[in-house]
């Protein structure tokens, strides 16, 4: 989730001075979606991991990793946020706890962006260049190795930023994310970090989603192979569904951050920036629902789970025992 530990001197980030949404409203707006989202995430993960067909499908591997990061955020950051919003300015936290919170809140959020940006690239490979993953060796270098590199790079980078910086992080118990990362006080460092880890991945997802639509339509028209495209349609729908989610939820805050980097004063659009920051947390809450809706097999199963058993009324001929009827008659 977006981190609001950005110094006012950098003019990049969350505007503390304008808070359009009261804390108690934030509390309920998050809580209403949190519990159903956790149930949905566990449901999708269970089927993707336990079903052999789903588990072996290359296009589902990134989704599995993303759902795991989503669940981590749902059971850590969101309960902490809810408690803070309900007990604002009364929760005393330790410095180590604040570092862990900041690491998960901001670091895991960016890991999700980086992973899905790669998924957007990989989906083009799986659909249009499937020969690149036709052997075990090719699958390792084209499919598994990029995932490993992204996760290792992310872990090393943000472990260094949060836990082993060359400067001293500042404890701020009055803020929700109660630590100010010293490296983020450098405008150059913060601008580059936001550019390469947030803005570029965000717009890569959106751009490649649009390109995928155009390529699919063109190839389908040119090749006239309905059976093959029926198989690829699932991967296309899955990517586009999640891309639309990122477009609606993540892109507005990315635009505001980009404008800050370009030099727009911090007091311009503070209210809107605050709102986009609040909305950006919903990427974690909505991702499981979009994932299950983009998979037809899971969508059907999830609907069956949600359906409550109904009392069936049987309409038909009714049989009677003539002897029992006569015994029940009252003599005149």
Short mmCIF file of C-alpha atoms in Angstrom, two decimals:
data_model
loop_
_atom_site.label_atom_id
_atom_site.label_comp_id
_atom_site.label_asym_id
_atom_site.label_seq_id
_atom_site.Cartn_x
_atom_site.Cartn_y
_atom_site.Cartn_z
CA UNK A 1 0.00 0.00 0.00
CA UNK A 2 1.18 3.55 -0.55
CA UNK A 3 3.48 4.85 2.13
CA UNK A 4 2.77 8.23 3.66
CA UNK A 5 6.27 8.60 5.15
CA UNK A 6 7.42 11.26 2.72
CA UNK A 7 9.03 14.41 3.91
CA UNK A 8 7.24 17.63 3.11
CA UNK A 9 10.49 18.93 1.66
CA UNK A 10 10.34 16.44 -1.16
CA UNK A 11 6.78 17.35 -2.17
CA UNK A 12 6.25 13.73 -3.13
CA UNK A 13 3.60 11.77 -1.33
CA UNK A 14 0.69 11.86 1.02
CA UNK A 15 -0.58 15.30 2.16
CA UNK A 16 -1.01 15.14 5.93
CA UNK A 17 -2.61 18.56 6.18
CA UNK A 18 -5.79 17.70 4.27
CA UNK A 19 -7.89 14.78 5.47
CA UNK A 20 -11.22 14.69 3.67
CA UNK A 21 -12.37 11.38 5.14
CA UNK A 22 -12.90 11.07 8.92
CA UNK A 23 -11.03 8.18 10.58
CA UNK A 24 -14.21 6.37 11.65
CA UNK A 25 -15.48 6.48 8.05
CA UNK A 26 -12.19 5.03 6.82
CA UNK A 27 -12.50 2.31 9.44
CA UNK A 28 -15.88 1.11 8.19
CA UNK A 29 -15.10 1.55 4.49
CA UNK A 30 -12.10 -0.74 4.88
CA UNK A 31 -13.75 -3.24 7.24
CA UNK A 32 -16.81 -3.81 5.02
CA UNK A 33 -14.60 -5.17 2.23
CA UNK A 34 -11.81 -6.74 4.30
CA UNK A 35 -13.55 -9.86 5.63
CA UNK A 36 -15.16 -10.91 2.29
CA UNK A 37 -11.85 -10.20 0.56
CA UNK A 38 -9.93 -12.50 2.92
CA UNK A 39 -12.48 -15.28 2.37
CA UNK A 40 -12.25 -14.84 -1.39
CA UNK A 41 -8.42 -14.76 -1.37
CA UNK A 42 -8.20 -17.98 0.66
CA UNK A 43 -10.78 -19.61 -1.64
CA UNK A 44 -8.84 -18.72 -4.80
CA UNK A 45 -5.48 -19.69 -3.31
CA UNK A 46 -6.83 -23.05 -2.15
CA UNK A 47 -8.05 -23.96 -5.63
CA UNK A 48 -5.01 -22.61 -7.46
CA UNK A 49 -2.65 -24.56 -5.21
CA UNK A 50 -4.64 -27.77 -4.75
CA UNK A 51 -5.94 -28.18 -8.28
CA UNK A 52 -3.18 -29.74 -10.38
CA UNK A 53 -4.37 -28.15 -13.62
CA UNK A 54 -4.45 -24.66 -12.12
CA UNK A 55 -1.15 -25.17 -10.30
CA UNK A 56 0.73 -26.24 -13.44
CA UNK A 57 -0.63 -23.43 -15.58
CA UNK A 58 2.20 -20.92 -16.04
CA UNK A 59 -0.10 -17.92 -16.20
CA UNK A 60 -1.40 -18.68 -12.69
CA UNK A 61 2.01 -18.66 -10.96
CA UNK A 62 2.27 -14.88 -10.72
CA UNK A 63 -1.35 -14.70 -9.57
CA UNK A 64 -0.56 -17.19 -6.78
CA UNK A 65 2.40 -15.10 -5.59
CA UNK A 66 0.31 -11.92 -5.77
CA UNK A 67 -2.49 -13.51 -3.75
CA UNK A 68 0.02 -14.60 -1.12
CA UNK A 69 1.24 -11.00 -0.76
CA UNK A 70 -2.38 -9.83 -0.64
CA UNK A 71 -3.17 -12.20 2.23
CA UNK A 72 -0.06 -11.02 4.10
CA UNK A 73 -1.30 -7.42 3.85
CA UNK A 74 -4.86 -8.37 4.77
CA UNK A 75 -3.89 -10.11 8.01
CA UNK A 76 -1.24 -7.58 9.08
CA UNK A 77 -1.47 -4.06 7.68
CA UNK A 78 -5.24 -3.79 7.48
CA UNK A 79 -5.96 -4.90 11.08
CA UNK A 80 -3.24 -2.49 12.22
CA UNK A 81 -4.78 0.32 10.14
CA UNK A 82 -8.25 -0.39 11.47
CA UNK A 83 -7.02 -0.35 15.04
CA UNK A 84 -5.19 2.93 14.42
CA UNK A 85 -8.19 4.60 12.78
CA UNK A 86 -10.41 3.52 15.68
CA UNK A 87 -7.90 4.51 18.40
CA UNK A 88 -6.25 7.43 16.63
CA UNK A 89 -3.39 9.09 18.55
CA UNK A 90 -3.78 6.67 21.48
CA UNK A 91 -1.77 3.68 20.24
CA UNK A 92 1.81 3.54 21.47
CA UNK A 93 3.97 1.40 19.18
CA UNK A 94 7.60 0.31 19.22
CA UNK A 95 10.14 1.48 16.66
CA UNK A 96 10.78 -2.07 15.42
CA UNK A 97 7.05 -2.62 14.94
CA UNK A 98 6.84 0.61 12.94
CA UNK A 99 9.69 -0.52 10.68
CA UNK A 100 7.96 -3.84 10.03
CA UNK A 101 4.67 -2.05 9.34
CA UNK A 102 6.31 0.34 6.90
CA UNK A 103 8.20 -2.47 5.18
CA UNK A 104 5.01 -4.49 4.60
CA UNK A 105 2.81 -1.49 3.83
CA UNK A 106 5.02 0.13 1.22
CA UNK A 107 7.45 -2.61 0.25
CA UNK A 108 4.92 -5.39 -0.34
CA UNK A 109 2.68 -2.94 -2.20
CA UNK A 110 5.50 -2.18 -4.64
CA UNK A 111 6.33 -5.88 -4.94
CA UNK A 112 2.77 -6.43 -6.16
CA UNK A 113 3.19 -3.71 -8.78
CA UNK A 114 6.52 -5.09 -9.99
CA UNK A 115 5.16 -8.64 -10.18
CA UNK A 116 2.08 -7.72 -12.12
CA UNK A 117 4.08 -5.49 -14.46
CA UNK A 118 6.16 -8.58 -15.25
CA UNK A 119 2.96 -10.64 -15.57
CA UNK A 120 1.76 -8.16 -18.20
CA UNK A 121 4.96 -8.75 -20.18
CA UNK A 122 4.87 -12.51 -19.67
CA UNK A 123 1.28 -12.78 -20.85
CA UNK A 124 2.38 -11.56 -24.29
CA UNK A 125 5.04 -14.28 -24.29
CA UNK A 126 2.61 -17.04 -23.28
CA UNK A 127 0.04 -16.05 -25.90
CA UNK A 128 2.15 -14.99 -28.88
CA UNK A 129 5.53 -16.67 -28.28
CA UNK A 130 4.66 -19.92 -26.51
CA UNK A 131 7.71 -21.64 -28.06
CA UNK A 132 9.84 -19.61 -25.67
CA UNK A 133 8.52 -21.77 -22.80
CA UNK A 134 8.26 -25.09 -24.65
CA UNK A 135 11.05 -26.85 -22.69
CA UNK A 136 12.04 -27.01 -19.02
CA UNK A 137 15.20 -25.01 -19.65
CA UNK A 138 13.32 -22.28 -21.52
CA UNK A 139 10.62 -22.18 -18.84
CA UNK A 140 13.25 -21.68 -16.16
CA UNK A 141 14.95 -18.73 -17.88
CA UNK A 142 11.82 -17.09 -19.31
CA UNK A 143 9.26 -17.86 -16.60
CA UNK A 144 10.80 -18.76 -13.23
CA UNK A 145 14.06 -16.79 -13.23
CA UNK A 146 12.43 -13.35 -13.72
CA UNK A 147 10.12 -14.04 -10.77
CA UNK A 148 13.06 -15.04 -8.60
CA UNK A 149 15.08 -11.97 -9.63
CA UNK A 150 12.21 -9.57 -8.95
CA UNK A 151 11.52 -11.01 -5.49
CA UNK A 152 15.22 -11.11 -4.52
CA UNK A 153 15.84 -7.57 -5.80
CA UNK A 154 12.80 -6.26 -3.95
CA UNK A 155 13.72 -8.01 -0.70
CA UNK A 156 17.35 -6.82 -0.72
CA UNK A 157 16.49 -3.25 -1.72
CA UNK A 158 13.77 -2.61 0.87
CA UNK A 159 15.51 -4.55 3.63
CA UNK A 160 18.40 -2.14 3.13
CA UNK A 161 16.11 0.91 2.98
CA UNK A 162 14.12 0.07 6.10
CA UNK A 163 16.46 -1.91 8.35
CA UNK A 164 20.06 -1.11 7.31
CA UNK A 165 20.09 2.46 5.93
CA UNK A 166 23.27 4.58 5.95
CA UNK A 167 21.35 7.22 7.92
CA UNK A 168 18.98 7.21 10.91
CA UNK A 169 15.27 6.54 10.47
CA UNK A 170 12.96 8.72 12.55
CA UNK A 171 10.25 7.41 14.88
CA UNK A 172 6.90 9.26 14.50
CA UNK A 173 4.25 7.67 16.69
CA UNK A 174 1.72 10.39 15.84
CA UNK A 175 1.43 9.16 12.22
CA UNK A 176 -0.27 5.99 11.02
CA UNK A 177 2.96 4.72 9.41
CA UNK A 178 5.01 5.61 12.45
CA UNK A 179 8.49 5.75 10.92
CA UNK A 180 10.03 8.29 8.58
CA UNK A 181 12.59 6.61 6.31
CA UNK A 182 15.70 8.76 6.15
CA UNK A 183 16.60 7.77 2.58
CA UNK A 184 13.21 9.05 1.42
CA UNK A 185 14.19 12.55 2.58
CA UNK A 186 16.50 12.76 -0.43
CA UNK A 187 14.44 14.12 -3.31
CA UNK A 188 16.59 12.37 -5.93
CA UNK A 189 16.43 8.99 -4.20
CA UNK A 190 12.69 9.25 -3.53
CA UNK A 191 11.90 10.48 -7.05
CA UNK A 192 13.88 7.66 -8.68
CA UNK A 193 12.36 5.07 -6.35
CA UNK A 194 8.84 6.25 -7.11
CA UNK A 195 9.56 6.49 -10.82
CA UNK A 196 11.05 3.01 -11.29
CA UNK A 197 9.12 1.09 -8.64
CA UNK A 198 5.71 2.74 -8.86
CA UNK A 199 4.99 4.98 -11.84
CA UNK A 200 6.68 2.95 -14.60
CA UNK A 201 5.23 -0.42 -13.42
CA UNK A 202 1.78 1.12 -13.07
CA UNK A 203 1.70 2.52 -16.59
CA UNK A 204 3.41 -0.60 -17.98
CA UNK A 205 0.43 -2.61 -16.74
CA UNK A 206 -2.05 -0.26 -18.38
CA UNK A 207 -0.12 0.16 -21.65
CA UNK A 208 0.54 -3.55 -22.16
CA UNK A 209 -3.08 -4.31 -21.38
CA UNK A 210 -4.17 -2.05 -24.24
CA UNK A 211 -1.54 -3.52 -26.57
CA UNK A 212 -2.70 -7.03 -25.66
CA UNK A 213 -6.26 -6.22 -26.72
CA UNK A 214 -5.07 -4.93 -30.08
CA UNK A 215 -2.75 -7.91 -30.68
CA UNK A 216 -5.42 -10.44 -29.73
CA UNK A 217 -8.00 -8.87 -32.03
CA UNK A 218 -5.54 -8.66 -34.91
CA UNK A 219 -4.22 -12.20 -34.53
CA UNK A 220 -7.71 -13.63 -34.10
CA UNK A 221 -8.89 -11.91 -37.27
CA UNK A 222 -5.83 -12.98 -39.24
CA UNK A 223 -5.42 -16.60 -38.11
CA UNK A 224 -9.06 -17.72 -37.76
CA UNK A 225 -8.23 -20.36 -35.14
CA UNK A 226 -11.15 -20.36 -32.67
CA UNK A 227 -9.93 -23.40 -30.70
CA UNK A 228 -6.52 -21.89 -30.01
CA UNK A 229 -7.95 -18.49 -29.14
CA UNK A 230 -10.53 -20.02 -26.84
CA UNK A 231 -7.59 -21.35 -24.82
CA UNK A 232 -5.81 -17.99 -24.81
CA UNK A 233 -8.95 -16.03 -24.07
CA UNK A 234 -8.77 -16.99 -20.39
CA UNK A 235 -5.26 -15.57 -20.05
CA UNK A 236 -6.30 -12.42 -21.89
CA UNK A 237 -9.41 -11.84 -19.79
CA UNK A 238 -7.46 -12.48 -16.59
CA UNK A 239 -4.79 -9.92 -17.44
CA UNK A 240 -7.21 -7.29 -18.71
CA UNK A 241 -9.47 -7.62 -15.66
CA UNK A 242 -6.59 -6.98 -13.28
CA UNK A 243 -5.21 -4.22 -15.53
CA UNK A 244 -8.53 -2.39 -15.32
CA UNK A 245 -8.39 -2.70 -11.54
CA UNK A 246 -4.93 -1.12 -11.47
CA UNK A 247 -6.11 1.58 -13.87
CA UNK A 248 -9.02 2.57 -11.63
CA UNK A 249 -7.39 2.13 -8.22
CA UNK A 250 -3.65 2.72 -8.58
CA UNK A 251 -3.20 5.04 -11.57
CA UNK A 252 -4.78 8.18 -9.97
CA UNK A 253 -2.25 8.23 -7.14
CA UNK A 254 0.56 7.45 -9.61
CA UNK A 255 -0.48 10.51 -11.64
CA UNK A 256 -0.41 12.70 -8.53
CA UNK A 257 3.06 11.42 -7.60
CA UNK A 258 4.29 12.03 -11.15
CA UNK A 259 3.00 15.62 -10.98
CA UNK A 260 4.83 16.13 -7.69
CA UNK A 261 8.07 14.89 -9.27
CA UNK A 262 7.51 17.32 -12.14
CA UNK A 263 7.42 20.17 -9.62
CA UNK A 264 3.73 20.76 -8.94
CA UNK A 265 3.49 22.48 -5.50
CA UNK A 266 2.41 20.26 -2.62
CA UNK A 267 -0.56 22.50 -1.77
CA UNK A 268 -2.11 22.01 -5.23
CA UNK A 269 -4.64 19.20 -5.31
CA UNK A 270 -3.99 18.08 -1.74
CA UNK A 271 -7.56 16.96 -1.23
CA UNK A 272 -7.60 14.88 -4.40
CA UNK A 273 -4.20 13.39 -3.60
CA UNK A 274 -5.49 12.42 -0.17
CA UNK A 275 -8.49 10.71 -1.75
CA UNK A 276 -6.38 8.81 -4.31
CA UNK A 277 -4.07 7.68 -1.52
CA UNK A 278 -7.05 6.30 0.41
CA UNK A 279 -8.44 4.55 -2.68
CA UNK A 280 -5.08 2.98 -3.55
CA UNK A 281 -5.40 0.65 -0.55
CA UNK A 282 -8.38 -1.00 -2.23
CA UNK A 283 -6.08 -2.76 -4.70
CA UNK A 284 -5.48 -5.34 -1.96
CA UNK A 285 -9.18 -5.64 -1.13
CA UNK A 286 -10.46 -5.93 -4.71
CA UNK A 287 -7.70 -8.10 -6.18
CA UNK A 288 -9.12 -11.45 -4.92
CA UNK A 289 -12.57 -10.66 -6.34
CA UNK A 290 -11.16 -9.73 -9.74
CA UNK A 291 -9.03 -12.89 -9.71
CA UNK A 292 -11.98 -15.18 -9.08
CA UNK A 293 -14.17 -13.40 -11.63
CA UNK A 294 -11.48 -13.72 -14.31
CA UNK A 295 -11.36 -17.52 -13.93
CA UNK A 296 -14.61 -19.11 -15.20
CA UNK A 297 -14.08 -22.41 -13.36
CA UNK A 298 -13.48 -20.71 -10.02
CA UNK A 299 -16.24 -18.21 -10.64
CA UNK A 300 -18.79 -21.01 -10.87
CA UNK A 301 -17.48 -22.70 -7.73
CA UNK A 302 -17.46 -19.43 -5.81
CA UNK A 303 -21.08 -18.77 -6.76
CA UNK A 304 -22.00 -22.23 -5.50
CA UNK A 305 -20.27 -21.48 -2.20
CA UNK A 306 -22.17 -18.22 -1.82
CA UNK A 307 -25.55 -19.79 -2.58
CA UNK A 308 -27.42 -20.65 0.58
CA UNK A 309 -29.44 -23.87 0.64
CA UNK A 310 -33.04 -23.26 -0.27
CA UNK A 311 -36.10 -25.09 1.00
CA UNK A 312 -37.49 -26.92 -1.99
CA UNK A 313 -41.26 -27.10 -2.20
CA UNK A 314 -42.44 -30.25 -3.98
CA UNK A 315 -45.54 -29.72 -6.05
CA UNK A 316 -47.31 -32.91 -7.12
CA UNK A 317 -50.05 -35.39 -6.35
CA UNK A 318 -50.51 -36.16 -2.68
CA UNK A 319 -51.45 -39.65 -1.48
CA UNK A 320 -53.81 -40.27 1.41
CA UNK A 321 -54.47 -43.29 3.60
CA UNK A 322 -58.23 -43.82 3.35
CA UNK A 323 -58.37 -45.82 6.59
CA UNK A 324 -56.67 -43.10 8.60
CA UNK A 325 -58.99 -40.50 7.15
CA UNK A 326 -62.06 -42.46 8.23
CA UNK A 327 -60.67 -42.88 11.76
CA UNK A 328 -60.08 -39.11 12.01
CA UNK A 329 -63.67 -38.30 11.05
CA UNK A 330 -65.86 -37.16 13.93
CA UNK A 331 -69.26 -38.99 14.09
CA UNK A 332 -72.24 -36.80 13.50
#
